[in-house]
Every structure is written in C-alpha cells, then in structure tokens.
PDB file of C-alpha atoms and ligand atoms in Angstrom:
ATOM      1  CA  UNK A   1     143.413 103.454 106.735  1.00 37.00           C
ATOM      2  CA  UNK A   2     141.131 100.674 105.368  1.00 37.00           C
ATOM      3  CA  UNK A   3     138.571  99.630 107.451  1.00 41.00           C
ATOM      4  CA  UNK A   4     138.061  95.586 106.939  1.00 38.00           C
ATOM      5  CA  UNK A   5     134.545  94.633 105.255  1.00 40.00           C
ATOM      6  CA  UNK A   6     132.046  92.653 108.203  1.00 41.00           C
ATOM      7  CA  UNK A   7     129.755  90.182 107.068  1.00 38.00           C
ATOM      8  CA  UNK A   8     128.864  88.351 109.589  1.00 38.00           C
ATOM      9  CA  UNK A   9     125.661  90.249 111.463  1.00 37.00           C
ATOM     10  CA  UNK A  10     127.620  90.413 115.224  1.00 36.00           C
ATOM     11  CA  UNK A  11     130.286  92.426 114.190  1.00 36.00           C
ATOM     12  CA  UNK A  12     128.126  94.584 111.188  1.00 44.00           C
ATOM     13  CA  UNK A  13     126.363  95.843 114.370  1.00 41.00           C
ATOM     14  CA  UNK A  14     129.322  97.114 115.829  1.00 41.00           C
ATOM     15  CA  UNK A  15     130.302  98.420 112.209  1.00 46.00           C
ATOM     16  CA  UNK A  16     126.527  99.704 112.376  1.00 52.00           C
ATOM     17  CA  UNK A  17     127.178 101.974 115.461  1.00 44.00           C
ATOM     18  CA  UNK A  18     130.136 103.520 114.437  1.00 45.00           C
ATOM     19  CA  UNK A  19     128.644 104.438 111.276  1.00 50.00           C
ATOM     20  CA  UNK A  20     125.392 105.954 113.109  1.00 50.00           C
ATOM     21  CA  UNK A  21     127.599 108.059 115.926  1.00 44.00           C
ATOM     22  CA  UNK A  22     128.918 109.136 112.592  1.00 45.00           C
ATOM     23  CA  UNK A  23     125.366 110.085 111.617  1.00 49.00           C
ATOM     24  CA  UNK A  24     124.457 111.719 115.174  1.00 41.00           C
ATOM     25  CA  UNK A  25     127.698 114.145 114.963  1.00 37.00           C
ATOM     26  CA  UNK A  26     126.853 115.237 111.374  1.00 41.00           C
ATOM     27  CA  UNK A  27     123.267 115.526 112.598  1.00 40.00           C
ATOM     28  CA  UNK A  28     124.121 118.011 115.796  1.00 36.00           C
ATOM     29  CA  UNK A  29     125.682 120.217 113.509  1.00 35.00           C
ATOM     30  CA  UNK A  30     122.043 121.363 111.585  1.00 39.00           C
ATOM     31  CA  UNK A  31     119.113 122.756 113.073  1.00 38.00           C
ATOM     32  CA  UNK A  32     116.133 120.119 114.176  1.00 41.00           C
ATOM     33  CA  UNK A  33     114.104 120.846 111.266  1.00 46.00           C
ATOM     34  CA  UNK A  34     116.996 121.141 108.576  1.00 41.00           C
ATOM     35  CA  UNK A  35     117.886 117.402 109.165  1.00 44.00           C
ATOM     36  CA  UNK A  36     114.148 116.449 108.148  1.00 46.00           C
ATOM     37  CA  UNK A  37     115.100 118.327 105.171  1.00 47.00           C
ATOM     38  CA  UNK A  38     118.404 118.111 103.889  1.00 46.00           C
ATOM     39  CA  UNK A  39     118.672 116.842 100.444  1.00 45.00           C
ATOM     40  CA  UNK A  40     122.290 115.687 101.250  1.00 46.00           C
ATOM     41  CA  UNK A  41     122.501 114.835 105.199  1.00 49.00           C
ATOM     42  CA  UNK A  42     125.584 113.057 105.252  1.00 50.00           C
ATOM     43  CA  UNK A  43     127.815 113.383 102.384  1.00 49.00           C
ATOM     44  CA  UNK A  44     131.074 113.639 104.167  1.00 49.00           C
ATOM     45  CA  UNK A  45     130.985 109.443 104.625  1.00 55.00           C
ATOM     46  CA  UNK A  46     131.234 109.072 101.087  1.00 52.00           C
ATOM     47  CA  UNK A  47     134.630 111.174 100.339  1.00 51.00           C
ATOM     48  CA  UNK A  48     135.801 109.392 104.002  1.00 59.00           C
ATOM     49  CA  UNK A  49     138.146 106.856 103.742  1.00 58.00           C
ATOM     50  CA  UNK A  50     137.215 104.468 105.948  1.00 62.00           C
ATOM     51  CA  UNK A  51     134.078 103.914 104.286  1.00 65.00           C
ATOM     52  CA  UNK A  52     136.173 102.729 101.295  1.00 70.00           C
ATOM     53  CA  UNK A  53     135.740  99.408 102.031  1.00 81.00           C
ATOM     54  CA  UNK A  54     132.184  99.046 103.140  1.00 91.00           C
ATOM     55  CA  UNK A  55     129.727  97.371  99.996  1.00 95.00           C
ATOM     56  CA  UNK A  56     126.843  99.574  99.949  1.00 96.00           C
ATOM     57  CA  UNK A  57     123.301  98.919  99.290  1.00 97.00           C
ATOM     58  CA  UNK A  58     120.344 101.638  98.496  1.00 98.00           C
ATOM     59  CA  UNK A  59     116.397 101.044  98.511  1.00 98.00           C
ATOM     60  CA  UNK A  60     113.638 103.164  97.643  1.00 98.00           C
ATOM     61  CA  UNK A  61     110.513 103.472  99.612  1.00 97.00           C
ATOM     62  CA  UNK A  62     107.681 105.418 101.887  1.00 98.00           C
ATOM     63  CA  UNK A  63     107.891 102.799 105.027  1.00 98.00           C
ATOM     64  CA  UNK A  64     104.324 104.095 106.335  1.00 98.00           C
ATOM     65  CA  UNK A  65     103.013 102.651 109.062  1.00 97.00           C
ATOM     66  CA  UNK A  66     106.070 100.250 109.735  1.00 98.00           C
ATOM     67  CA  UNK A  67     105.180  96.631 109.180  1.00 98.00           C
ATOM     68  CA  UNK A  68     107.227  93.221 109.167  1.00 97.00           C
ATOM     69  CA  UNK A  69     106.935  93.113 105.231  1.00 97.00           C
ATOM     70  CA  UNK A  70     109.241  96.737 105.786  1.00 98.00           C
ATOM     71  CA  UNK A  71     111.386  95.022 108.180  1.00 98.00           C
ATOM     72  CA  UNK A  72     112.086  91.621 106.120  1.00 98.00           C
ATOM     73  CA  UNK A  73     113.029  93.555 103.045  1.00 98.00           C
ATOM     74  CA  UNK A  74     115.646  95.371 105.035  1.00 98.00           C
ATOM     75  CA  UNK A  75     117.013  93.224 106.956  1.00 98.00           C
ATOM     76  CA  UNK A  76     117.787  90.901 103.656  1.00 98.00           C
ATOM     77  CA  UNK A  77     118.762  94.034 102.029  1.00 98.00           C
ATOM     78  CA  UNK A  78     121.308  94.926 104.904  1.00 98.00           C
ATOM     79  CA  UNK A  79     122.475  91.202 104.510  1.00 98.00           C
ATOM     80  CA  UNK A  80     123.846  91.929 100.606  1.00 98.00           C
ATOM     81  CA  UNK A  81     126.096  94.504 102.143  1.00 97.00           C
ATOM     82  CA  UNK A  82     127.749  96.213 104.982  1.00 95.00           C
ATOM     83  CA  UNK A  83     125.698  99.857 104.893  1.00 95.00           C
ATOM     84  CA  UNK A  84     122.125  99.997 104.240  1.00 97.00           C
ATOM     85  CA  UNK A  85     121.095 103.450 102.514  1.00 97.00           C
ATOM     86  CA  UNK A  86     117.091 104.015 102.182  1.00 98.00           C
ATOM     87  CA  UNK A  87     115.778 106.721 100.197  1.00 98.00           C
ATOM     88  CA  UNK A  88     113.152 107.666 101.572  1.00 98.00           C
ATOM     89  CA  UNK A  89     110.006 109.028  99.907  1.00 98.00           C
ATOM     90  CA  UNK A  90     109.282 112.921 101.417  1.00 98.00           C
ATOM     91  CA  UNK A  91     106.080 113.473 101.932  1.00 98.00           C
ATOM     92  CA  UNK A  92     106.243 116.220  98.677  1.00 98.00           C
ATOM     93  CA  UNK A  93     107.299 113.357  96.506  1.00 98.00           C
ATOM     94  CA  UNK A  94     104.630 110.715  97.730  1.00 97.00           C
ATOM     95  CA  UNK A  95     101.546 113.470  96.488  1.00 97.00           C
ATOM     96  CA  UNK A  96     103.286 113.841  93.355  1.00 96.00           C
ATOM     97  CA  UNK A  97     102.807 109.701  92.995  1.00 94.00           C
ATOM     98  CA  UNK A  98      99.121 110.435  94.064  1.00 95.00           C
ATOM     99  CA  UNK A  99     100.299 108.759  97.673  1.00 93.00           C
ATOM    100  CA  UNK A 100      99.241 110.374 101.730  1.00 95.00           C
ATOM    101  CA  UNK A 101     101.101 108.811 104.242  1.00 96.00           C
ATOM    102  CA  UNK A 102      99.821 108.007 107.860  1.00 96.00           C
ATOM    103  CA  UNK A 103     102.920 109.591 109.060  1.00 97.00           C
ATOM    104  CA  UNK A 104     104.788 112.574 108.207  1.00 97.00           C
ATOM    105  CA  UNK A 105     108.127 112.263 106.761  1.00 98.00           C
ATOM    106  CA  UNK A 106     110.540 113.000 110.005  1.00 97.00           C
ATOM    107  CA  UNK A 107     107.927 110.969 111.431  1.00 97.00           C
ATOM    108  CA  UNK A 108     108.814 107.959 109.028  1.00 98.00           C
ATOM    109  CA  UNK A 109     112.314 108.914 108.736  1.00 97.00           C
ATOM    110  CA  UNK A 110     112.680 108.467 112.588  1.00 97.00           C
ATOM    111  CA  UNK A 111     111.555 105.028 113.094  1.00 97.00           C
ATOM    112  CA  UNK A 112     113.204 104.165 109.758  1.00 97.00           C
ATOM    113  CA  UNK A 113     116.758 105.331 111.918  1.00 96.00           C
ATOM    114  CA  UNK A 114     115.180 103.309 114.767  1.00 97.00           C
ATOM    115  CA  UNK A 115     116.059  99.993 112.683  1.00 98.00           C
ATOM    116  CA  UNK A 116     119.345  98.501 113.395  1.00 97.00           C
ATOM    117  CA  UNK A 117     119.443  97.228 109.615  1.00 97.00           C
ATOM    118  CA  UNK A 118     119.335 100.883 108.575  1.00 97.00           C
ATOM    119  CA  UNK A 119     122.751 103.016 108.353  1.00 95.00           C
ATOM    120  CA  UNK A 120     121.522 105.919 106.753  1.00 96.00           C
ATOM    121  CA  UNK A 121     117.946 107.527 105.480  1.00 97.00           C
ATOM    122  CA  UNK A 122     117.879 110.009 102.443  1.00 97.00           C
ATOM    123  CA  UNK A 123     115.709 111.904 101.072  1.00 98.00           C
ATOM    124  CA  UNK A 124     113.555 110.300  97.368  1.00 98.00           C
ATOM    125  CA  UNK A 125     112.268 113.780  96.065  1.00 98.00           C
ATOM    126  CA  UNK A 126     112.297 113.187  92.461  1.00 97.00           C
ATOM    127  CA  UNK A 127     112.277 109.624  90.114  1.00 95.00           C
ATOM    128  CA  UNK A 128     114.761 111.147  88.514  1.00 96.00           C
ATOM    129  CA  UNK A 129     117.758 111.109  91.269  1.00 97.00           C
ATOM    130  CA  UNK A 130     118.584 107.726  91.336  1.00 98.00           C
ATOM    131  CA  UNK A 131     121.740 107.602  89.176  1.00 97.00           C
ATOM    132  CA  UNK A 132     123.108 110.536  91.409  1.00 97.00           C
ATOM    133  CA  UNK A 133     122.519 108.607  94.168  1.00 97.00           C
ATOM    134  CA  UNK A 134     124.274 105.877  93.376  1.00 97.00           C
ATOM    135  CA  UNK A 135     127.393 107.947  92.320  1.00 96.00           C
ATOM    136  CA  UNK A 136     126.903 110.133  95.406  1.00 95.00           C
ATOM    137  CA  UNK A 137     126.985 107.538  97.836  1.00 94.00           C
ATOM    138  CA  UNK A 138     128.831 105.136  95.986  1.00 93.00           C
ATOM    139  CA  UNK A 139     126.514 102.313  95.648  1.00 97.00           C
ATOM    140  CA  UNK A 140     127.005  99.461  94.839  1.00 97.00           C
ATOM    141  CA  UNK A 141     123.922  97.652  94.788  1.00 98.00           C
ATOM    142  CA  UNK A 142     120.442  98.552  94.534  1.00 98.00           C
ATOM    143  CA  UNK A 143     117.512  96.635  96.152  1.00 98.00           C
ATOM    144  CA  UNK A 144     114.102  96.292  95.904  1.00 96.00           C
ATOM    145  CA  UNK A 145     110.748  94.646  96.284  1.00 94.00           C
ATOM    146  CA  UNK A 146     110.087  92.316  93.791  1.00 94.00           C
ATOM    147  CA  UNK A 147     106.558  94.651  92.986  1.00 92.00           C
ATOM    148  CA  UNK A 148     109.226  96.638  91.130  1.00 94.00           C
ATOM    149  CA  UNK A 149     110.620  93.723  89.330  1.00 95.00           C
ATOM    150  CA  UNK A 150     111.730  95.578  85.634  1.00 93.00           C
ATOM    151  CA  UNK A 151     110.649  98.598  86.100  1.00 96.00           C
ATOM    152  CA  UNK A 152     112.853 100.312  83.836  1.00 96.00           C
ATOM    153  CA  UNK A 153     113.334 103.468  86.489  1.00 95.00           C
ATOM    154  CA  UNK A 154     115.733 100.574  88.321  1.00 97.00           C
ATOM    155  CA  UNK A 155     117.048  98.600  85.234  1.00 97.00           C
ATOM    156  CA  UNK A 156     118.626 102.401  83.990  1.00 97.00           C
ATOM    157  CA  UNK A 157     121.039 102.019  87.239  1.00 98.00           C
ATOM    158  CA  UNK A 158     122.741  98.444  86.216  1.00 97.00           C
ATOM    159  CA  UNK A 159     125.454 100.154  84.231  1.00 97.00           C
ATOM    160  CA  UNK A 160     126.224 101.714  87.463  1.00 97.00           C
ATOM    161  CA  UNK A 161     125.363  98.955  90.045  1.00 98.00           C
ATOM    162  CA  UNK A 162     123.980  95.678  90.760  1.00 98.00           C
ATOM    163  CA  UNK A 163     120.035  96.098  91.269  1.00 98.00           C
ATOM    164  CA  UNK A 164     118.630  93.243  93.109  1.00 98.00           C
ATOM    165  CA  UNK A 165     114.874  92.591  93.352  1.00 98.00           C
ATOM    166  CA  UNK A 166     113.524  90.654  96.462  1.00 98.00           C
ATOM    167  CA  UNK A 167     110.124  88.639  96.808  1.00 97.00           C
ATOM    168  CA  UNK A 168     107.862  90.644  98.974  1.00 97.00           C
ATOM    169  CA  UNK A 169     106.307  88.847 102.159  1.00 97.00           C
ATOM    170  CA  UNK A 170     103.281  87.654 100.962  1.00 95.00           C
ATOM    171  CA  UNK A 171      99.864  89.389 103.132  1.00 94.00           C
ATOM    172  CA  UNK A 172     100.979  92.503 104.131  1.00 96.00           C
ATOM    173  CA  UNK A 173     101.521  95.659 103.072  1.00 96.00           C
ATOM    174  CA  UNK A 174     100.734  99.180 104.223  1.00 97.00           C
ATOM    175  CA  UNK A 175      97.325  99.199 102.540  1.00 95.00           C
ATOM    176  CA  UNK A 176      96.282  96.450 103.980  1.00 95.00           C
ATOM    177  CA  UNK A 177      97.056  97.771 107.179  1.00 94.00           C
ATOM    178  CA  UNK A 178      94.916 100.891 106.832  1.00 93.00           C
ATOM    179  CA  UNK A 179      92.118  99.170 105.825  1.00 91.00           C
ATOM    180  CA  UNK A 180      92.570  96.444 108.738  1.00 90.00           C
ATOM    181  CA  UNK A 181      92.246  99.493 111.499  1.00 89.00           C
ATOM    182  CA  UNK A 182      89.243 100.909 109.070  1.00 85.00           C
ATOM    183  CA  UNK A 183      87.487  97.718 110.695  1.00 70.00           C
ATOM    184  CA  UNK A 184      88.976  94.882 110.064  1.00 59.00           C
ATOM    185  CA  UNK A 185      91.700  92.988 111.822  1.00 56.00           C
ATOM    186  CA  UNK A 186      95.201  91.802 110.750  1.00 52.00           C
ATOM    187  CA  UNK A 187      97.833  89.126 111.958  1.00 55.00           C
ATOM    188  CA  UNK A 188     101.440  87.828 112.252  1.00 54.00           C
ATOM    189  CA  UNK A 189     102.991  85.745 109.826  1.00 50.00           C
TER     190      UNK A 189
HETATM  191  N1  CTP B 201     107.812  95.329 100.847  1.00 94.42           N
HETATM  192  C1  CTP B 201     108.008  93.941 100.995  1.00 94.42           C
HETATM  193  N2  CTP B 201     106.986  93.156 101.446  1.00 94.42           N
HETATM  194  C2  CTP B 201     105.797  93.706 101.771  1.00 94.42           C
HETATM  195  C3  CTP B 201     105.586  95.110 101.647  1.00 94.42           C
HETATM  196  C4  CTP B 201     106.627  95.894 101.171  1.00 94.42           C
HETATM  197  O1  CTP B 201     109.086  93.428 100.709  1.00 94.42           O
HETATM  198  N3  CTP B 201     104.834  92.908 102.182  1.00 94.42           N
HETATM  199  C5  CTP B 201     108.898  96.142 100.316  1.00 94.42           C
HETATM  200  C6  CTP B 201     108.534  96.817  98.997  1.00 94.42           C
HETATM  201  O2  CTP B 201     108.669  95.914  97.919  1.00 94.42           O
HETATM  202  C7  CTP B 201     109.515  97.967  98.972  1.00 94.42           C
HETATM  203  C8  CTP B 201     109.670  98.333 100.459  1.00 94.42           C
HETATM  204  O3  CTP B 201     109.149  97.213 101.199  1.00 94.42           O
HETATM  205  O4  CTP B 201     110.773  97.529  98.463  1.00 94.42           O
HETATM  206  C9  CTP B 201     108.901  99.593 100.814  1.00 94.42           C
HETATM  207  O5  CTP B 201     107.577  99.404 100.352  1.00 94.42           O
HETATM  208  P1  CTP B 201     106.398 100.433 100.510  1.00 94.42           P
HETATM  209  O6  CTP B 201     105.785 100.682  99.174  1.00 94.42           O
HETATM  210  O7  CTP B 201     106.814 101.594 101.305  1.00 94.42           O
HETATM  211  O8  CTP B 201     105.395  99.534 101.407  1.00 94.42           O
HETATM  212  P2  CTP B 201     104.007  98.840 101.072  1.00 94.42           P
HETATM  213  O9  CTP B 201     103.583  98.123 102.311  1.00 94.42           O
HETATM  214  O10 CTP B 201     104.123  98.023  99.810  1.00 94.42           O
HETATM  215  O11 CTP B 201     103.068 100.121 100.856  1.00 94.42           O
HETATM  216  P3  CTP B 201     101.753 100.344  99.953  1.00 94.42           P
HETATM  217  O12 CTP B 201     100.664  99.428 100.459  1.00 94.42           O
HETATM  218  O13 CTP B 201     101.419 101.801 100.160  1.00 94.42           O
HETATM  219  O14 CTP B 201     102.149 100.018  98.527  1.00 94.42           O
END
C-alpha cells in the first residue's frame, strides 16, 4: 500500500506520530544504552513500504544546548519534506572536530526526539558517511545551515540528492550561549 505524501503541517503531525510509534516499537526491542548507540536504529522504515512515498530530508549537526536558531532550521527543514532525519554528531565524533558538548549525546539525542519537526535522530560518527546515508535512508534532500554553504563534504551528495542550504538566524548560536551563562546575558529574537 502507498501511503499519500502530507504537506500541509496538520496532517504531517499525524504522519509524524505514526512514524515515531514506529520509532518507540523498534526502540523497545534494544537495551537502554544500545539505542544511544546504534549506528543503524531504525533501518527497517527504509525497506517498508509505506514509507515509499514520504520525501525525505537529512541534516547534520551537534544541537547543544537547544536554542531557537536549532529549532528554526528544523522546522524549515521539516517543511521541504514529509520526514525529517538528523544526524546527529556523537559525542566521539564532536572531539575528533576539536568540539565538547554541554550535553552528552543521549542527552542531545533526547530532546532532539522531543521536537515534533524531528522523525528520526542518527548517529554522525564519521565525515565520511554521508553518501551511505543518503542511500540508506533514501534521502532525498539534504539541508543545512547556510555556515556550510559549499562546503564540498555536502556538494559530493548532489549526484545523489538535492542539498539545500538555509540562512542561519542571525544572533544566536550555541557559543554564544555558553559564553552568555559565563556572565553575560542573552535574549529572544
Ligand atoms: N543553525 C542555524 N541558526 C543558528 C545556529 C545554528 O540555522 N543561529 C543551524 C546550523 O547552520 C546547523 C544546525 O543549526 O545547520 C546545527 O548547528 P550547530 O552547529 O549544532 O549549532 P550552533 O549553534 O551553530 O553551534 P556552535 O556555536 O557550536 O557552532
């Protein structure tokens, strides 16, 4: 059966929950600490057929210390498709870019499920999985910030997807944040 692609963001919600139940049975089925870790969580949705129809989008990032600049970028990232995938930077990965995160990656993984924009969170261990991803989960389109704008790690995937790159929300981003709470003070746009 063909399930019928949603656009509009009342019924993707719906779309949204089946999709996560989805998630919550394939996550009962692995120990606690296995679905922190498991480079593949959820690959039975991609050989499922009533996926099929569903236009899928994939973005990289650490999402520390959630902030509206995180939010924005998803929620516009949802809006190009019907299933938002993020890869998510472990915390392994992040030292090897010279990175610490506030929060630990279950930590960041959990609020990241916590979004309703958000179908699915992955594992980013490497810069090299990206094509793999995209054939794994059948992507179709690949977002991000426009701070990546070029960067030839994302222009590789266009003969295998769309890669779109979205302006950033202007005065905030996770650094700033840690050095607001380090004594200074930060605000709502
Ligand atoms: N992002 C955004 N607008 C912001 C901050 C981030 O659109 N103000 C986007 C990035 O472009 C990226 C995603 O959010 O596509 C995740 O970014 P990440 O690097 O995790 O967040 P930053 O706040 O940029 O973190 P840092 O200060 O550590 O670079």
């Amino acid at each position: 059966m063909r399930m019928p692609v949603y656009k509009s963001h009342g019924v993707g919600i719906a779309r949204r929950r089946i999709d996560r139940n989805m998630q919550d049975m394939t996550h009962q089925t692995q120990p606690a600490d296995a679905a922190a870790t498991d480079p593949v969580p959820n690959v039975r949705f991609a050989a499922d057929e009533e996926y099929h129809g569903l236009r899928r989008v994939l973005t990289y990032g650490t999402y520390d210390l959630l902030h509206y600049g995180h939010i924005r970028l998803l929620r516009r990232a949802a809006e190009l498709g019907d299933y938002l995938i993020v890869a998510l930077s472990t915390d392994e990965f992040n030292k090897l870019k010279g990175k610490t995160s506030f929060y630990s990656y279950p930590v960041r993984r959990e609020m990241l499920e916590g979004v309703r924009y958000v179908d699915l969170v992955i594992p980013e261990e490497t810069w090299e999985q990206k094509i793999s991803d995209v054939q794994k989960y059948q992507v179709d389109v690949v977002v991000m910030g426009s701070d990546w704008k070029d960067d030839p790690r994302f222009e590789a995937l266009r003969p295998y997807c769309d890669v779109v790159y979205l302006d950033r929300t202007d005065g905030i981003s996770t650094t700033e944040v840690r050095s607001a709470l380090n004594g200074g003070s930060v605000h709502g746009r």
